[in-house]
mmCIF file with all atom_site columns, C-alpha atoms in Angstrom:
data_model
loop_
_atom_site.group_PDB
_atom_site.id
_atom_site.type_symbol
_atom_site.label_atom_id
_atom_site.label_alt_id
_atom_site.label_comp_id
_atom_site.label_asym_id
_atom_site.label_entity_id
_atom_site.label_seq_id
_atom_site.pdbx_PDB_ins_code
_atom_site.Cartn_x
_atom_site.Cartn_y
_atom_site.Cartn_z
_atom_site.occupancy
_atom_site.B_iso_or_equiv
_atom_site.pdbx_formal_charge
_atom_site.auth_seq_id
_atom_site.auth_comp_id
_atom_site.auth_asym_id
_atom_site.auth_atom_id
_atom_site.pdbx_PDB_model_num
ATOM 1  C CA . MET A 1 1  ? -13.058 -86.571 164.935 1.00 58.00 ? 1  MET A CA 1
ATOM 2  C CA . LYS A 1 2  ? -11.436 -84.490 167.938 1.00 66.00 ? 2  LYS A CA 1
ATOM 3  C CA . LYS A 1 3  ? -12.416 -80.692 168.305 1.00 68.00 ? 3  LYS A CA 1
ATOM 4  C CA . PRO A 1 4  ? -9.536  -78.110 167.480 1.00 57.00 ? 4  PRO A CA 1
ATOM 5  C CA . PHE A 1 5  ? -7.517  -77.148 170.059 1.00 61.00 ? 5  PHE A CA 1
ATOM 6  C CA . TRP A 1 6  ? -7.847  -73.541 169.198 1.00 59.00 ? 6  TRP A CA 1
ATOM 7  C CA . ILE A 1 7  ? -10.270 -71.621 167.052 1.00 60.00 ? 7  ILE A CA 1
ATOM 8  C CA . PHE A 1 8  ? -9.707  -67.983 165.935 1.00 57.00 ? 8  PHE A CA 1
ATOM 9  C CA . SER A 1 9  ? -13.040 -66.050 165.958 1.00 62.00 ? 9  SER A CA 1
ATOM 10 C CA . SER A 1 10 ? -11.605 -62.935 164.349 1.00 63.00 ? 10 SER A CA 1
ATOM 11 C CA . ASP A 1 11 ? -8.373  -61.653 162.731 1.00 64.00 ? 11 ASP A CA 1
ATOM 12 C CA . GLU A 1 12 ? -7.509  -59.592 165.733 1.00 64.00 ? 12 GLU A CA 1
ATOM 13 C CA . GLN A 1 13 ? -6.995  -62.469 167.891 1.00 63.00 ? 13 GLN A CA 1
ATOM 14 C CA . ALA A 1 14 ? -4.896  -64.071 165.025 1.00 65.00 ? 14 ALA A CA 1
ATOM 15 C CA . GLU A 1 15 ? -2.743  -60.994 164.809 1.00 70.00 ? 15 GLU A CA 1
ATOM 16 C CA . THR A 1 16 ? -2.428  -60.805 168.768 1.00 75.00 ? 16 THR A CA 1
ATOM 17 C CA . LEU A 1 17 ? -1.276  -64.323 168.659 1.00 72.00 ? 17 LEU A CA 1
ATOM 18 C CA . VAL A 1 18 ? 1.136   -63.818 166.007 1.00 79.00 ? 18 VAL A CA 1
ATOM 19 C CA . ALA A 1 19 ? 2.562   -60.580 167.761 1.00 80.00 ? 19 ALA A CA 1
ATOM 20 C CA . LYS A 1 20 ? 3.112   -62.700 170.978 1.00 84.00 ? 20 LYS A CA 1
ATOM 21 C CA . GLY A 1 21 ? 5.073   -65.210 169.130 1.00 84.00 ? 21 GLY A CA 1
ATOM 22 C CA . ILE A 1 22 ? 7.370   -62.723 167.564 1.00 86.00 ? 22 ILE A CA 1
ATOM 23 C CA . VAL A 1 23 ? 7.869   -60.983 170.921 1.00 88.00 ? 23 VAL A CA 1
ATOM 24 C CA . LEU A 1 24 ? 8.642   -64.443 172.442 1.00 89.00 ? 24 LEU A CA 1
ATOM 25 C CA . PHE A 1 25 ? 11.145  -65.321 169.564 1.00 91.00 ? 25 PHE A CA 1
ATOM 26 C CA . LEU A 1 26 ? 13.009  -61.917 170.065 1.00 90.00 ? 26 LEU A CA 1
ATOM 27 C CA . ARG A 1 27 ? 13.206  -62.348 173.737 1.00 93.00 ? 27 ARG A CA 1
ATOM 28 C CA . ASP A 1 28 ? 14.930  -65.849 173.335 1.00 93.00 ? 28 ASP A CA 1
ATOM 29 C CA . VAL A 1 29 ? 17.034  -64.741 170.347 1.00 94.00 ? 29 VAL A CA 1
ATOM 30 C CA . PHE A 1 30 ? 18.394  -61.461 171.794 1.00 94.00 ? 30 PHE A CA 1
ATOM 31 C CA . PRO A 1 31 ? 20.432  -62.880 174.681 1.00 94.00 ? 31 PRO A CA 1
ATOM 32 C CA . LEU A 1 32 ? 22.093  -65.360 172.354 1.00 95.00 ? 32 LEU A CA 1
ATOM 33 C CA . TYR A 1 33 ? 23.063  -62.547 169.965 1.00 95.00 ? 33 TYR A CA 1
ATOM 34 C CA . LYS A 1 34 ? 24.322  -60.594 172.992 1.00 95.00 ? 34 LYS A CA 1
ATOM 35 C CA . ARG A 1 35 ? 26.384  -63.383 174.306 1.00 96.00 ? 35 ARG A CA 1
ATOM 36 C CA . THR A 1 36 ? 27.737  -64.259 171.040 1.00 96.00 ? 36 THR A CA 1
ATOM 37 C CA . LYS A 1 37 ? 29.025  -60.628 170.543 1.00 96.00 ? 37 LYS A CA 1
ATOM 38 C CA . GLU A 1 38 ? 30.564  -60.414 173.908 1.00 96.00 ? 38 GLU A CA 1
ATOM 39 C CA . ILE A 1 39 ? 32.450  -63.851 173.222 1.00 95.00 ? 39 ILE A CA 1
ATOM 40 C CA . HIS A 1 40 ? 33.584  -62.454 169.683 1.00 94.00 ? 40 HIS A CA 1
ATOM 41 C CA . LYS A 1 41 ? 35.210  -59.347 171.493 1.00 93.00 ? 41 LYS A CA 1
ATOM 42 C CA . LYS A 1 42 ? 37.050  -61.459 174.010 1.00 92.00 ? 42 LYS A CA 1
ATOM 43 C CA . VAL A 1 43 ? 38.389  -63.531 171.405 1.00 91.00 ? 43 VAL A CA 1
ATOM 44 C CA . ALA A 1 44 ? 39.574  -60.482 169.488 1.00 90.00 ? 44 ALA A CA 1
ATOM 45 C CA . ASP A 1 45 ? 40.847  -58.748 172.387 1.00 89.00 ? 45 ASP A CA 1
ATOM 46 C CA . LYS A 1 46 ? 43.052  -61.910 173.299 1.00 83.00 ? 46 LYS A CA 1
ATOM 47 C CA . GLY A 1 47 ? 44.239  -61.867 169.704 1.00 77.00 ? 47 GLY A CA 1
ATOM 48 C CA . ARG A 1 48 ? 45.219  -58.307 170.005 1.00 78.00 ? 48 ARG A CA 1
ATOM 49 C CA . ASN A 1 49 ? 47.309  -59.162 173.143 1.00 73.00 ? 49 ASN A CA 1
ATOM 50 C CA . ARG A 1 50 ? 49.081  -62.099 171.710 1.00 70.00 ? 50 ARG A CA 1
ATOM 51 C CA . GLU A 1 51 ? 50.516  -59.818 168.916 1.00 61.00 ? 51 GLU A CA 1
ATOM 52 C CA . ARG A 1 52 ? 52.105  -57.624 171.325 1.00 56.00 ? 52 ARG A CA 1
#
């Protein structure tokens, strides 16, 4: 049987690893949210210009 890749020796290490995962997830999701919001605004502005 192979040895585990990572063994947690305390809860503090597990919490640190989870916190890093959350930070990395948010770092990746935030630009997607921001860009989607910008595209939505552009589309809405084009729609207003066509109505005039």
